[in-house]
Amino acid sequence: MNEILSVAVAGCGYWGPNLIRNFSSLPDCRVKQMCDVDEGRLAHMKKLYTSTATTTKFEDLLNDEELDAIVVATPVHLHHELAKKSLLAGKHTFLEKPMASSSAECAELVALAAKNNLTLMVGHTFIYSTPVRKIKEIVDSGEIGEVQYISSRRLNLGLFQKDINVTWDLAPHDISIILYLIGRPPVSINCQGKAHVDKKIEDVTNMSLNFDNGGFAIIHSSWLDPNKVREMIIVGSKKMIVYNDNEPLEKIKIYDKRVEAPPHYDTYAEFHYSYHYGDAHIPYLKQVEPLKVETQHFLDCIRNGKKPETSGLDGLRVVQILEAASRSLKIDGAKVEIDLDLGKKSAFA
Ligand SMILES: NC(=O)c1ccc[n+]([C@@H]2O[C@H](COP(=O)([O-])OP(=O)(O)OC[C@H]3O[C@@H](n4cnc5c(N)ncnc54)[C@H](O)[C@@H]3O)[C@@H](O)[C@H]2O)c1
């Protein structure tokens, strides 16, 4: 394999340029082609990356024998079609989140990548961020005790999407972080929501993920909120973590707070909860752009044949949860059971 890997990025809208900037900054990578059906976007990108070729035809990427990998950052309804062509052309493939429009599409891509021995990675960016990795370290160390519940809010005014609702747009981040932290799949999902602006596409949703040990997580997603909120609270039996991604430096605060019930009591008069109020601690976090770590990880996985930390299978699991949320939305939030292990079996069948 070449020392310098050649990559092409398809989709130069809002997010694609961030991927192009990060891949271009890596010493072991060359962004050889940029592809978009919109010539205006390509003309803009050409001004920034003068030596990179541009094309409106995705087929030009497939036919380029020097290309090692294709990165897909188009609208979600095109992910499966473009990634399938990329894998069939023998290219390692990076797909933005959510991986595809259905779990069947995801499973097909996972199987195709495995069959052809190609790296398939999904852009669950937050898994590569310093605060999320630090929270994982704290949770795994046992410092906060047993995780009792997680509450996540990802709110903003927009950006309204045309092909997916707000759950499919924003919640993949929360779901991927929660699965990473908890390390087990949920067994059922409830999701309620409303479509206000475009009457067919929900712009506010509230989902809960229920786990087999009784734990649960709540995800509130909104494109209709005056404030940009990116907050996750992890409540443990001993301590609680507040993660505010909008904070420039102090993104994580660990609160030494908990509530304890008396071990036994005979009369109501004897019963008192004990509230513990201790110090709050702010761990130091190194400032690194998550996308830089993510793009380097993709190249390293191609080189070493390693499974990405956010593999196709992880993308499939997130999409299975999104599908269950869509089913629950249709029945006004009633519980939908899921078995994510089924996805694992079907992906490798
Ligand atoms: N990881 C993250 O944090 C993150 C953040 C934002 C968006 N995203 C994801 O990135 C993807 C793109 O989102 P966006 O907000 O940039 O969308 P966008 O609509 O701004 O950009 C998509 C681009 O794809 C182009 N396109 C459409 N069809 C194409 C084709 N056949 N070939 C090549 N280009 C084509 C469009 O012209 C457009 O320029 C989505 O999957 C989204 O969920 C990820």
Coordinates of C-alpha atoms and ligand atoms in Angstrom, one line a residue:
M1 CA 0.0 0.0 0.0
N2 CA 1.2 3.5 -0.8
E3 CA 2.6 5.6 2.0
I4 CA 0.2 8.4 1.1
L5 CA -3.4 7.3 0.8
S6 CA -5.5 8.9 -1.9
V7 CA -9.0 9.9 -0.8
A8 CA -12.0 11.5 -2.6
V9 CA -14.9 13.3 -0.9
A10 CA -18.4 13.1 -2.4
G11 CA -20.7 15.9 -1.1
C12 CA -19.2 19.4 -0.6
G13 CA -22.2 21.0 1.1
Y14 CA -22.1 22.0 4.8
W15 CA -20.2 19.1 6.3
G16 CA -18.1 17.7 3.4
P17 CA -15.7 20.7 3.5
N18 CA -14.8 19.9 7.1
L19 CA -13.8 16.4 6.1
I20 CA -11.8 17.7 3.1
R21 CA -10.0 20.2 5.4
N22 CA -9.1 17.5 7.9
F23 CA -8.1 14.8 5.4
S24 CA -6.0 17.5 3.6
S25 CA -4.2 18.4 6.9
L26 CA -3.0 14.8 7.4
P27 CA 0.6 14.1 6.3
D28 CA -0.2 10.6 5.1
C29 CA -3.2 11.6 3.0
R30 CA -3.9 13.3 -0.3
V31 CA -7.4 14.5 -1.2
K32 CA -7.3 13.7 -4.9
Q33 CA -10.9 14.4 -6.0
M34 CA -13.8 16.4 -4.7
C35 CA -17.3 15.5 -6.1
D36 CA -20.6 17.3 -6.0
V37 CA -23.5 17.6 -8.4
D38 CA -23.6 21.3 -7.7
E39 CA -21.1 23.1 -9.9
G40 CA -21.2 26.2 -7.7
R41 CA -20.1 24.2 -4.6
L42 CA -17.2 22.7 -6.7
A43 CA -16.1 26.1 -8.0
H44 CA -16.0 27.4 -4.4
M45 CA -14.0 24.3 -3.2
K46 CA -11.6 24.6 -6.1
K47 CA -10.7 28.1 -4.9
L48 CA -9.7 26.7 -1.5
Y49 CA -8.0 23.5 -2.8
T50 CA -6.5 24.6 -6.1
S51 CA -4.5 21.4 -6.8
T52 CA -7.4 19.0 -6.1
A53 CA -9.5 17.7 -9.1
T54 CA -13.2 18.3 -9.1
T55 CA -16.0 16.4 -10.8
T56 CA -19.8 16.3 -10.9
K57 CA -19.8 12.5 -11.7
F58 CA -19.5 10.0 -8.9
E59 CA -18.5 7.4 -11.5
D60 CA -15.2 9.4 -12.0
L61 CA -14.2 8.4 -8.4
L62 CA -15.1 4.7 -9.0
N63 CA -13.0 4.6 -12.2
D64 CA -10.0 6.3 -10.6
E65 CA -7.6 3.4 -10.0
E66 CA -5.3 5.5 -7.8
L67 CA -8.0 6.2 -5.3
D68 CA -7.8 4.1 -2.1
A69 CA -10.9 5.5 -0.4
I70 CA -14.2 7.3 -1.0
V71 CA -15.8 9.5 1.7
V72 CA -19.6 10.0 1.3
A73 CA -21.0 13.3 2.8
T74 CA -24.2 13.6 0.7
P75 CA -27.8 13.7 1.9
V76 CA -28.7 10.5 3.7
H77 CA -31.0 9.0 1.0
L78 CA -27.9 8.6 -1.2
H79 CA -25.6 7.0 1.3
H80 CA -26.5 3.4 0.5
E81 CA -26.4 3.8 -3.3
L82 CA -23.0 5.6 -3.3
A83 CA -21.4 3.5 -0.6
K84 CA -22.4 0.3 -2.4
K85 CA -20.9 1.5 -5.6
S86 CA -17.8 2.5 -3.8
L87 CA -17.4 -0.9 -2.1
L88 CA -18.1 -2.8 -5.3
A89 CA -15.3 -0.7 -7.0
G90 CA -12.9 -2.0 -4.3
K91 CA -12.6 1.4 -2.4
H92 CA -12.4 1.7 1.4
T93 CA -15.5 3.7 2.4
F94 CA -16.3 6.3 5.0
L95 CA -20.0 7.2 5.4
E96 CA -21.4 10.1 7.2
K97 CA -24.0 9.6 9.9
P98 CA -26.7 8.3 9.9
M99 CA -25.1 5.4 7.9
A100 CA -28.2 4.9 5.6
S101 CA -32.0 5.2 5.4
S102 CA -32.7 1.6 6.7
S103 CA -31.1 -1.2 8.7
A104 CA -31.4 -3.5 5.6
E105 CA -29.3 -1.0 3.6
C106 CA -26.7 -0.8 6.4
A107 CA -26.6 -4.6 6.8
E108 CA -25.9 -5.0 3.1
L109 CA -23.0 -2.6 3.2
V110 CA -21.5 -4.3 6.3
A111 CA -21.7 -7.6 4.6
L112 CA -20.2 -6.2 1.3
A113 CA -17.3 -4.6 3.1
A114 CA -16.6 -7.8 5.1
K115 CA -16.7 -10.0 1.9
N116 CA -14.4 -7.7 0.0
N117 CA -12.0 -7.1 3.0
L118 CA -12.5 -3.3 2.9
T119 CA -12.7 -0.8 5.7
L120 CA -16.2 0.6 6.3
M121 CA -16.4 3.4 8.8
V122 CA -19.2 5.7 9.9
G123 CA -18.9 9.3 11.0
H124 CA -20.0 9.1 14.6
T125 CA -17.7 12.1 15.3
F126 CA -18.3 12.5 19.0
I127 CA -16.7 9.1 19.7
Y128 CA -13.4 10.7 18.7
S129 CA -13.9 13.8 20.9
T130 CA -11.8 14.3 24.1
P131 CA -14.7 15.0 26.4
V132 CA -16.6 11.9 25.4
R133 CA -13.5 9.8 25.8
K134 CA -12.8 11.3 29.2
I135 CA -16.4 10.6 30.3
K136 CA -16.0 6.9 29.1
E137 CA -12.8 6.7 31.2
I138 CA -14.5 8.1 34.3
V139 CA -17.6 5.8 33.9
D140 CA -15.4 2.7 33.3
S141 CA -13.3 3.6 36.4
G142 CA -16.3 3.2 38.6
E143 CA -15.9 6.7 40.0
I144 CA -19.5 7.7 39.5
G145 CA -20.9 4.3 40.5
E146 CA -23.5 2.5 38.5
V147 CA -24.9 4.6 35.7
Q148 CA -28.6 5.1 36.6
Y149 CA -29.7 7.2 33.7
I150 CA -28.5 9.6 30.9
S151 CA -30.3 12.6 29.7
S152 CA -29.3 14.3 26.5
R153 CA -30.5 17.5 24.8
R154 CA -29.4 18.6 21.3
L155 CA -31.4 21.7 20.4
N156 CA -31.1 24.5 17.9
L157 CA -33.0 26.7 15.5
G158 CA -32.6 24.5 12.4
L159 CA -30.8 23.4 10.4
F160 CA -34.0 21.9 8.8
Q161 CA -33.5 18.9 6.6
K162 CA -35.7 17.8 3.7
D163 CA -35.2 14.1 3.6
I164 CA -35.0 13.1 7.4
N165 CA -36.7 14.2 10.6
V166 CA -34.9 15.7 13.6
T167 CA -34.3 12.3 15.3
W168 CA -32.5 11.0 12.2
D169 CA -30.5 14.2 11.9
L170 CA -29.4 14.9 15.5
A171 CA -30.0 11.8 17.6
P172 CA -27.3 9.6 15.9
H173 CA -24.8 11.6 17.9
D174 CA -26.5 11.0 21.2
I175 CA -27.3 7.4 20.5
S176 CA -23.7 6.6 19.5
I177 CA -22.3 8.3 22.6
I178 CA -24.8 6.5 24.9
L179 CA -24.0 3.1 23.4
Y180 CA -20.3 3.9 23.7
L181 CA -20.7 4.9 27.4
I182 CA -23.1 2.1 28.5
G183 CA -21.6 -0.6 26.3
R184 CA -24.9 -2.5 25.9
P185 CA -27.8 -2.2 23.4
P186 CA -31.2 -1.0 24.5
V187 CA -34.1 -3.5 24.5
S188 CA -36.9 -1.1 23.7
I189 CA -37.5 2.5 22.5
N190 CA -40.3 5.0 23.0
C191 CA -40.4 8.2 20.8
Q192 CA -42.9 11.0 20.7
G193 CA -42.7 14.1 18.5
K194 CA -44.4 16.8 16.5
A195 CA -44.0 18.3 13.0
H196 CA -44.6 22.1 13.2
V197 CA -42.9 23.7 10.2
D198 CA -43.1 21.0 7.5
K199 CA -46.2 19.0 8.5
K200 CA -44.6 15.7 7.3
I201 CA -41.2 16.0 9.1
E202 CA -41.0 16.0 12.9
D203 CA -38.9 18.9 14.1
V204 CA -39.1 18.1 17.8
T205 CA -38.8 14.6 19.3
N206 CA -38.3 13.0 22.7
M207 CA -36.9 9.5 22.7
S208 CA -36.2 7.1 25.5
L209 CA -33.9 4.1 25.3
N210 CA -34.7 1.3 27.8
F211 CA -32.0 -1.1 28.8
D212 CA -32.3 -4.7 30.2
N213 CA -30.8 -3.8 33.5
G214 CA -33.5 -1.2 34.2
G215 CA -31.3 1.7 33.1
F216 CA -32.6 4.3 30.6
A217 CA -31.6 7.3 28.6
I218 CA -33.6 10.2 27.3
I219 CA -32.8 12.1 24.1
H220 CA -34.5 15.4 23.3
S221 CA -33.8 16.6 19.7
S222 CA -35.1 19.9 18.3
W223 CA -34.7 22.2 15.3
L224 CA -37.2 24.6 16.9
D225 CA -35.5 26.0 19.9
P226 CA -34.2 29.6 20.5
N227 CA -30.9 28.3 22.0
K228 CA -28.2 26.0 20.8
V229 CA -28.0 23.3 23.5
R230 CA -25.6 20.4 23.4
E231 CA -25.8 18.9 26.9
M232 CA -25.6 15.4 28.3
I233 CA -26.0 14.5 32.0
I234 CA -24.8 11.1 33.3
V235 CA -26.3 10.3 36.7
G236 CA -24.4 7.7 38.6
S237 CA -25.2 6.1 42.0
K238 CA -22.2 8.0 43.5
K239 CA -21.5 11.0 41.3
M240 CA -23.0 12.9 38.4
I241 CA -21.4 14.3 35.2
V242 CA -22.6 17.3 33.2
Y243 CA -21.1 17.5 29.7
N244 CA -21.8 20.8 28.0
D245 CA -20.2 20.7 24.5
N246 CA -20.9 24.4 24.0
E247 CA -18.5 25.4 26.7
P248 CA -15.2 26.3 25.1
L249 CA -12.9 24.8 27.8
E250 CA -14.7 23.4 30.8
K251 CA -16.9 20.9 28.9
I252 CA -17.2 18.4 31.7
K253 CA -18.0 18.9 35.4
I254 CA -18.2 16.0 37.8
Y255 CA -20.5 16.7 40.8
D256 CA -20.0 14.7 44.0
K257 CA -23.7 14.6 44.7
R258 CA -26.0 11.7 45.4
V259 CA -29.1 10.7 47.2
E260 CA -29.2 7.7 49.5
A261 CA -32.1 5.9 51.1
P262 CA -31.7 4.5 54.6
P263 CA -30.9 0.8 54.5
H264 CA -34.0 0.0 56.7
Y265 CA -36.6 1.8 58.8
D266 CA -39.7 0.8 60.7
T267 CA -41.7 4.0 60.9
Y268 CA -42.3 6.9 58.6
A269 CA -40.8 9.2 61.2
E270 CA -37.5 7.3 60.9
F271 CA -37.4 7.6 57.1
H272 CA -35.1 10.2 55.7
Y273 CA -33.3 10.3 52.4
S274 CA -29.7 11.4 52.8
Y275 CA -28.5 14.1 50.3
H276 CA -24.8 14.3 49.8
Y277 CA -23.4 17.6 48.5
G278 CA -19.6 17.4 47.8
D279 CA -17.2 19.3 45.5
A280 CA -17.5 19.7 41.8
H281 CA -14.4 18.8 39.7
I282 CA -13.5 20.0 36.2
P283 CA -11.0 17.7 34.5
Y284 CA -8.4 19.1 32.1
L285 CA -9.2 18.3 28.5
K286 CA -6.6 18.5 25.7
Q287 CA -8.0 20.6 22.8
V288 CA -8.0 18.4 19.7
E289 CA -10.5 18.6 16.8
P290 CA -12.5 15.3 16.9
L291 CA -12.6 15.2 13.1
K292 CA -8.8 15.2 12.9
V293 CA -8.7 12.1 15.2
E294 CA -11.6 10.5 13.2
T295 CA -10.0 11.1 9.7
Q296 CA -6.6 9.8 10.9
H297 CA -8.3 6.7 12.5
F298 CA -9.9 5.9 9.1
L299 CA -6.5 6.0 7.4
D300 CA -4.9 3.9 10.2
C301 CA -7.7 1.3 9.9
I302 CA -7.2 1.0 6.1
R303 CA -3.4 0.6 6.6
N304 CA -3.6 -1.9 9.5
G305 CA -6.8 -3.7 8.5
K306 CA -8.2 -2.8 12.0
K307 CA -11.9 -2.6 12.7
P308 CA -12.8 1.1 13.1
E309 CA -14.1 2.3 16.5
T310 CA -17.2 3.4 14.6
S311 CA -17.6 0.5 12.2
G312 CA -20.4 -0.3 9.8
L313 CA -21.9 -2.5 12.5
D314 CA -22.0 0.5 14.9
G315 CA -23.7 2.5 12.2
L316 CA -26.2 -0.3 11.7
R317 CA -27.0 -0.4 15.4
V318 CA -27.7 3.3 15.5
V319 CA -30.0 3.0 12.4
Q320 CA -31.9 0.1 14.0
I321 CA -32.6 2.4 17.0
L322 CA -33.7 5.2 14.7
E323 CA -36.0 2.8 12.8
A324 CA -37.5 1.7 16.1
A325 CA -38.0 5.4 17.1
S326 CA -39.8 6.1 13.8
R327 CA -42.1 3.1 14.5
S328 CA -42.8 4.4 18.0
L329 CA -43.5 7.9 16.6
K330 CA -46.3 6.5 14.4
I331 CA -48.0 5.0 17.5
D332 CA -47.7 8.1 19.6
G333 CA -44.7 7.0 21.6
A334 CA -45.8 3.4 22.5
K335 CA -42.9 1.0 23.3
V336 CA -41.2 -0.7 20.4
E337 CA -39.0 -3.8 21.3
I338 CA -35.7 -4.2 19.5
D339 CA -33.1 -6.9 19.4
L340 CA -29.8 -5.4 18.1
D341 CA -28.1 -8.8 18.1
L342 CA -30.4 -9.7 15.2
G343 CA -28.8 -6.9 13.2
K344 CA -25.4 -8.3 14.0
K345 CA -26.4 -11.8 12.8
S346 CA -28.1 -10.5 9.6
A347 CA -25.1 -8.3 8.8
F348 CA -22.8 -11.3 8.8
A349 CA -25.2 -13.8 7.3
Ligands
LIG1 N1 -20.6 14.1 11.7 C1 -21.2 15.2 11.9 O1 -21.1 15.8 13.0 C2 -22.1 15.8 10.8 C3 -22.5 17.1 10.9 C4 -23.3 17.6 9.9 C5 -23.8 16.8 8.8 N2 -23.3 15.5 8.9 C6 -23.8 14.5 7.8 O2 -23.2 14.8 6.6 C7 -24.0 14.5 5.5 C8 -24.2 15.7 4.6 O3 -24.9 16.7 5.4 P1 -24.8 18.3 5.0 O4 -25.4 19.0 6.1 O5 -23.4 18.6 4.5 O6 -25.8 18.3 3.7 P2 -25.8 19.4 2.5 O7 -27.1 19.3 1.9 O8 -25.3 20.7 3.0 O9 -24.6 18.9 1.5 C9 -24.8 17.7 0.7 C10 -24.0 17.9 -0.6 O10 -24.1 16.7 -1.3 C11 -24.3 17.1 -2.7 N3 -24.8 16.0 -3.5 C12 -26.1 15.6 -3.7 N4 -26.1 14.5 -4.5 C13 -24.8 14.2 -4.8 C14 -24.2 13.2 -5.5 N5 -25.0 12.2 -6.2 N6 -22.9 13.1 -5.7 C15 -22.1 14.1 -5.0 N7 -22.6 15.1 -4.3 C16 -24.0 15.1 -4.1 C17 -25.2 18.3 -2.6 O11 -25.1 19.1 -3.8 C18 -24.7 19.1 -1.4 O12 -23.7 20.0 -1.8 C19 -25.3 14.0 6.1 O13 -25.3 12.6 6.2 C20 -25.3 14.6 7.5 O14 -26.0 13.9 8.5 C21 -22.5 15.0 9.8

